[in-house]
Amino acid sequence: MNDTICAIATSQGVGAISIIRVSGEESISIVNKLFKGKNLEEVESHTINYGHIINKNGETIDEVLVSIMKAPKTFTAEDTVEINTHGGIAPTNKVLELLLENGCRLAEPGEFTKRAFLNGRIDLLEAEAVMDMINAKTDVQRKMAANQISGKTSDLINELRNDMVQIISNINVNIDYPEYDDVDIITNDLLVPKMTNLKQKITKILKESENGKIIKEGIKTSIIGRPNVGKSSLLNALLEEDKAIVTDIAGTTRDIVEGQIRINGIILNMIDTAGIRETEDKIEAIGVEKSKKIMEESDLILFMLNNNEELTDDIKELLNKLDNKNYLILINKNDLTQKLNREELNVDKSRIIDLSIIENKGIDELKDKIVELFNIEEIETKDPTYLSNTRSISILRRCLERVEDVEQSLKDNMPIDMIELDIKNIWEELGTINGSNYEEELLDEMFSRFCLGK
């Protein structure tokens, strides 16, 4: 943290401008050695200065604009310089080379954001949101990342921790200073409603965070059914392109075909699977097994049936496995004679949609049903303040389990000082979500996923 780092902050290639970012105690003095123009060590903070970058022989490398930002009011909370060069690989790399020759070290992936965290400029949730903002593909994803960067999501965790601090403080006062009459005596009976309230708050955050996961990762959607029911045709219709090969030969799709569509700002990761049937073809059999596995892992199953085909025993068996899953039953080929007996369908009849892909019928109804099933309309219009990454959500789930353990301990009349230790452990674990408590290995792993200039 005592050295000065630098990196290219823009995508490399031909463009109007490239930006090289420098951060650390010596950032201004190092850049000043290369800069022909005003003395950068004497200019005001947060100013843009025109000049040229020159090498030790006085040769002009490029005409530049240099932004000077002095600590602590910078992204890293350190002195920071940004050099705006002409876009292009050669001038950008040459300026970077000169910085390295004059005392800078090449930044590690995500090191600028890591320094911002370590210097107290942002917390861990806000740091993670920086990468979410960079990777945002939809406006809803952008809004969620913006809320997390602003600290709104961190406030949810801070509120939980503050509630627990009050409980822990009261218990400690009772134990250490029993002679104080003006402090509430914390008993097991008094703790029960406090822990119930904490449990309700955590449960609410987790439930709403399901929306955050949908916004960030999308909805993993598998198209399941027998060969030749129209799975590939449905994928192509939803994507509005010929992504999958469509023929009337059963078993054409032997491996998965993927694509993405957006419905009201939410991404659906579509997977067209191999048709499910008994087969002696080894390659096709592997595809069938993969289809069944994908069905188990999907957030949404679009189970396609052929209106012109009777139900088979293997399909009936799969339909019985749809309980407790998000699914829609799509009956395709309604332009053909009906041979499918709908009375045999052991499913929620409100989830059945009639299709005729060849006539382009039922696609809009399908999209509307998906919107209804996942409350996408509400997600799109609501201010998205959720936990959205797997790390944070898994920690919060563990904390919920521990709160439930404390509730059980209270029912079993465990000593209050033992329960206080359990509550303190939950408080500390909640701190790992926003980085109040952290391990160096976690930071290294997390920030390694960032780009160099961030």
PDB file of N, CA and C in Angstrom, residues 75-117:
ATOM      1  N   PHE A  75     -10.904   8.328  -5.601  1.00  0.00           N
ATOM      2  CA  PHE A  75     -11.503   6.994  -5.544  1.00  0.00           C
ATOM      3  C   PHE A  75     -10.737   6.091  -4.586  1.00  0.00           C
ATOM      4  N   THR A  76      -9.401   6.157  -4.612  1.00  0.00           N
ATOM      5  CA  THR A  76      -8.588   5.301  -3.743  1.00  0.00           C
ATOM      6  C   THR A  76      -8.293   5.946  -2.395  1.00  0.00           C
ATOM      7  N   ALA A  77      -8.680   7.213  -2.226  1.00  0.00           N
ATOM      8  CA  ALA A  77      -8.338   8.023  -1.038  1.00  0.00           C
ATOM      9  C   ALA A  77      -6.846   8.309  -0.998  1.00  0.00           C
ATOM     10  N   GLU A  78      -6.133   8.099  -2.122  1.00  0.00           N
ATOM     11  CA  GLU A  78      -4.716   8.440  -2.270  1.00  0.00           C
ATOM     12  C   GLU A  78      -4.585   9.494  -3.362  1.00  0.00           C
ATOM     13  N   ASP A  79      -3.412  10.140  -3.425  1.00  0.00           N
ATOM     14  CA  ASP A  79      -3.147  11.017  -4.562  1.00  0.00           C
ATOM     15  C   ASP A  79      -3.301  10.208  -5.844  1.00  0.00           C
ATOM     16  N   THR A  80      -4.042  10.754  -6.783  1.00  0.00           N
ATOM     17  CA  THR A  80      -4.334  10.024  -8.016  1.00  0.00           C
ATOM     18  C   THR A  80      -4.144  10.936  -9.221  1.00  0.00           C
ATOM     19  N   VAL A  81      -3.550  10.372 -10.268  1.00  0.00           N
ATOM     20  CA  VAL A  81      -3.348  11.099 -11.526  1.00  0.00           C
ATOM     21  C   VAL A  81      -3.927  10.258 -12.659  1.00  0.00           C
ATOM     22  N   GLU A  82      -4.641  10.908 -13.564  1.00  0.00           N
ATOM     23  CA  GLU A  82      -5.119  10.223 -14.767  1.00  0.00           C
ATOM     24  C   GLU A  82      -4.571  10.953 -15.987  1.00  0.00           C
ATOM     25  N   ILE A  83      -3.871  10.201 -16.824  1.00  0.00           N
ATOM     26  CA  ILE A  83      -3.267  10.761 -18.031  1.00  0.00           C
ATOM     27  C   ILE A  83      -4.133  10.386 -19.214  1.00  0.00           C
ATOM     28  N   ASN A  84      -4.695  11.368 -19.885  1.00  0.00           N
ATOM     29  CA  ASN A  84      -5.510  11.154 -21.078  1.00  0.00           C
ATOM     30  C   ASN A  84      -4.628  11.308 -22.308  1.00  0.00           C
ATOM     31  N   THR A  85      -4.334  10.189 -22.958  1.00  0.00           N
ATOM     32  CA  THR A  85      -3.513  10.207 -24.167  1.00  0.00           C
ATOM     33  C   THR A  85      -4.415  10.016 -25.383  1.00  0.00           C
ATOM     34  N   HIS A  86      -3.835  10.163 -26.574  1.00  0.00           N
ATOM     35  CA  HIS A  86      -4.573   9.780 -27.771  1.00  0.00           C
ATOM     36  C   HIS A  86      -4.770   8.266 -27.752  1.00  0.00           C
ATOM     37  N   GLY A  87      -5.943   7.820 -28.208  1.00  0.00           N
ATOM     38  CA  GLY A  87      -6.232   6.401 -28.204  1.00  0.00           C
ATOM     39  C   GLY A  87      -5.335   5.664 -29.184  1.00  0.00           C
ATOM     40  N   GLY A  88      -4.982   4.472 -28.829  1.00  0.00           N
ATOM     41  CA  GLY A  88      -4.111   3.671 -29.676  1.00  0.00           C
ATOM     42  C   GLY A  88      -3.164   2.871 -28.815  1.00  0.00           C
ATOM     43  N   ILE A  89      -2.743   1.737 -29.319  1.00  0.00           N
ATOM     44  CA  ILE A  89      -1.909   0.834 -28.521  1.00  0.00           C
ATOM     45  C   ILE A  89      -0.518   1.411 -28.284  1.00  0.00           C
ATOM     46  N   ALA A  90       0.120   1.947 -29.319  1.00  0.00           N
ATOM     47  CA  ALA A  90       1.510   2.404 -29.204  1.00  0.00           C
ATOM     48  C   ALA A  90       1.690   3.561 -28.225  1.00  0.00           C
ATOM     49  N   PRO A  91       0.955   4.690 -28.359  1.00  0.00           N
ATOM     50  CA  PRO A  91       1.161   5.784 -27.404  1.00  0.00           C
ATOM     51  C   PRO A  91       0.787   5.416 -25.979  1.00  0.00           C
ATOM     52  N   THR A  92      -0.270   4.632 -25.824  1.00  0.00           N
ATOM     53  CA  THR A  92      -0.710   4.245 -24.478  1.00  0.00           C
ATOM     54  C   THR A  92       0.346   3.386 -23.792  1.00  0.00           C
ATOM     55  N   ASN A  93       0.828   2.388 -24.495  1.00  0.00           N
ATOM     56  CA  ASN A  93       1.834   1.492 -23.913  1.00  0.00           C
ATOM     57  C   ASN A  93       3.142   2.224 -23.621  1.00  0.00           C
ATOM     58  N   LYS A  94       3.491   3.194 -24.466  1.00  0.00           N
ATOM     59  CA  LYS A  94       4.736   3.924 -24.263  1.00  0.00           C
ATOM     60  C   LYS A  94       4.663   4.777 -22.995  1.00  0.00           C
ATOM     61  N   VAL A  95       3.545   5.434 -22.772  1.00  0.00           N
ATOM     62  CA  VAL A  95       3.369   6.225 -21.539  1.00  0.00           C
ATOM     63  C   VAL A  95       3.417   5.307 -20.321  1.00  0.00           C
ATOM     64  N   LEU A  96       2.741   4.152 -20.402  1.00  0.00           N
ATOM     65  CA  LEU A  96       2.764   3.188 -19.309  1.00  0.00           C
ATOM     66  C   LEU A  96       4.190   2.730 -19.032  1.00  0.00           C
ATOM     67  N   GLU A  97       4.940   2.466 -20.089  1.00  0.00           N
ATOM     68  CA  GLU A  97       6.336   2.036 -19.966  1.00  0.00           C
ATOM     69  C   GLU A  97       7.169   3.084 -19.223  1.00  0.00           C
ATOM     70  N   LEU A  98       6.987   4.360 -19.565  1.00  0.00           N
ATOM     71  CA  LEU A  98       7.738   5.435 -18.913  1.00  0.00           C
ATOM     72  C   LEU A  98       7.384   5.526 -17.422  1.00  0.00           C
ATOM     73  N   LEU A  99       6.122   5.337 -17.088  1.00  0.00           N
ATOM     74  CA  LEU A  99       5.714   5.357 -15.685  1.00  0.00           C
ATOM     75  C   LEU A  99       6.388   4.238 -14.899  1.00  0.00           C
ATOM     76  N   LEU A 100       6.451   3.054 -15.482  1.00  0.00           N
ATOM     77  CA  LEU A 100       7.091   1.917 -14.821  1.00  0.00           C
ATOM     78  C   LEU A 100       8.593   2.152 -14.654  1.00  0.00           C
ATOM     79  N   GLU A 101       9.203   2.793 -15.632  1.00  0.00           N
ATOM     80  CA  GLU A 101      10.639   3.096 -15.556  1.00  0.00           C
ATOM     81  C   GLU A 101      10.957   4.126 -14.481  1.00  0.00           C
ATOM     82  N   ASN A 102       9.971   4.944 -14.134  1.00  0.00           N
ATOM     83  CA  ASN A 102      10.214   6.047 -13.204  1.00  0.00           C
ATOM     84  C   ASN A 102       9.670   5.810 -11.796  1.00  0.00           C
ATOM     85  N   GLY A 103       9.353   4.571 -11.475  1.00  0.00           N
ATOM     86  CA  GLY A 103       9.039   4.259 -10.082  1.00  0.00           C
ATOM     87  C   GLY A 103       7.665   3.699  -9.807  1.00  0.00           C
ATOM     88  N   CYS A 104       6.810   3.607 -10.811  1.00  0.00           N
ATOM     89  CA  CYS A 104       5.494   2.994 -10.600  1.00  0.00           C
ATOM     90  C   CYS A 104       5.581   1.474 -10.679  1.00  0.00           C
ATOM     91  N   ARG A 105       4.629   0.820 -10.084  1.00  0.00           N
ATOM     92  CA  ARG A 105       4.473  -0.625 -10.227  1.00  0.00           C
ATOM     93  C   ARG A 105       3.163  -0.889 -10.953  1.00  0.00           C
ATOM     94  N   LEU A 106       3.161  -1.897 -11.842  1.00  0.00           N
ATOM     95  CA  LEU A 106       1.934  -2.238 -12.551  1.00  0.00           C
ATOM     96  C   LEU A 106       0.908  -2.766 -11.562  1.00  0.00           C
ATOM     97  N   ALA A 107      -0.287  -2.189 -11.588  1.00  0.00           N
ATOM     98  CA  ALA A 107      -1.339  -2.575 -10.648  1.00  0.00           C
ATOM     99  C   ALA A 107      -1.794  -4.005 -10.903  1.00  0.00           C
ATOM    100  N   GLU A 108      -2.168  -4.687  -9.835  1.00  0.00           N
ATOM    101  CA  GLU A 108      -2.784  -6.003  -9.955  1.00  0.00           C
ATOM    102  C   GLU A 108      -4.253  -5.817 -10.318  1.00  0.00           C
ATOM    103  N   PRO A 109      -4.902  -6.862 -10.820  1.00  0.00           N
ATOM    104  CA  PRO A 109      -6.337  -6.731 -11.138  1.00  0.00           C
ATOM    105  C   PRO A 109      -7.133  -6.246  -9.925  1.00  0.00           C
ATOM    106  N   GLY A 110      -7.913  -5.192 -10.131  1.00  0.00           N
ATOM    107  CA  GLY A 110      -8.779  -4.678  -9.071  1.00  0.00           C
ATOM    108  C   GLY A 110      -8.072  -3.946  -7.950  1.00  0.00           C
ATOM    109  N   GLU A 111      -6.785  -3.636  -8.118  1.00  0.00           N
ATOM    110  CA  GLU A 111      -6.038  -3.070  -6.992  1.00  0.00           C
ATOM    111  C   GLU A 111      -6.472  -1.655  -6.645  1.00  0.00           C
ATOM    112  N   PHE A 112      -6.919  -0.876  -7.613  1.00  0.00           N
ATOM    113  CA  PHE A 112      -7.403   0.474  -7.304  1.00  0.00           C
ATOM    114  C   PHE A 112      -8.634   0.386  -6.392  1.00  0.00           C
ATOM    115  N   THR A 113      -9.557  -0.522  -6.728  1.00  0.00           N
ATOM    116  CA  THR A 113     -10.757  -0.689  -5.902  1.00  0.00           C
ATOM    117  C   THR A 113     -10.401  -1.308  -4.555  1.00  0.00           C
ATOM    118  N   LYS A 114      -9.430  -2.208  -4.547  1.00  0.00           N
ATOM    119  CA  LYS A 114      -8.984  -2.815  -3.291  1.00  0.00           C
ATOM    120  C   LYS A 114      -8.419  -1.741  -2.361  1.00  0.00           C
ATOM    121  N   ARG A 115      -7.645  -0.799  -2.910  1.00  0.00           N
ATOM    122  CA  ARG A 115      -7.104   0.283  -2.086  1.00  0.00           C
ATOM    123  C   ARG A 115      -8.218   1.186  -1.571  1.00  0.00           C
ATOM    124  N   ALA A 116      -9.226   1.400  -2.408  1.00  0.00           N
ATOM    125  CA  ALA A 116     -10.365   2.205  -1.962  1.00  0.00           C
ATOM    126  C   ALA A 116     -11.030   1.549  -0.755  1.00  0.00           C
ATOM    127  N   PHE A 117     -11.131   0.216  -0.779  1.00  0.00           N
ATOM    128  CA  PHE A 117     -11.718  -0.513   0.348  1.00  0.00           C
ATOM    129  C   PHE A 117     -10.815  -0.452   1.578  1.00  0.00           C
TER     130      PHE A 117
END
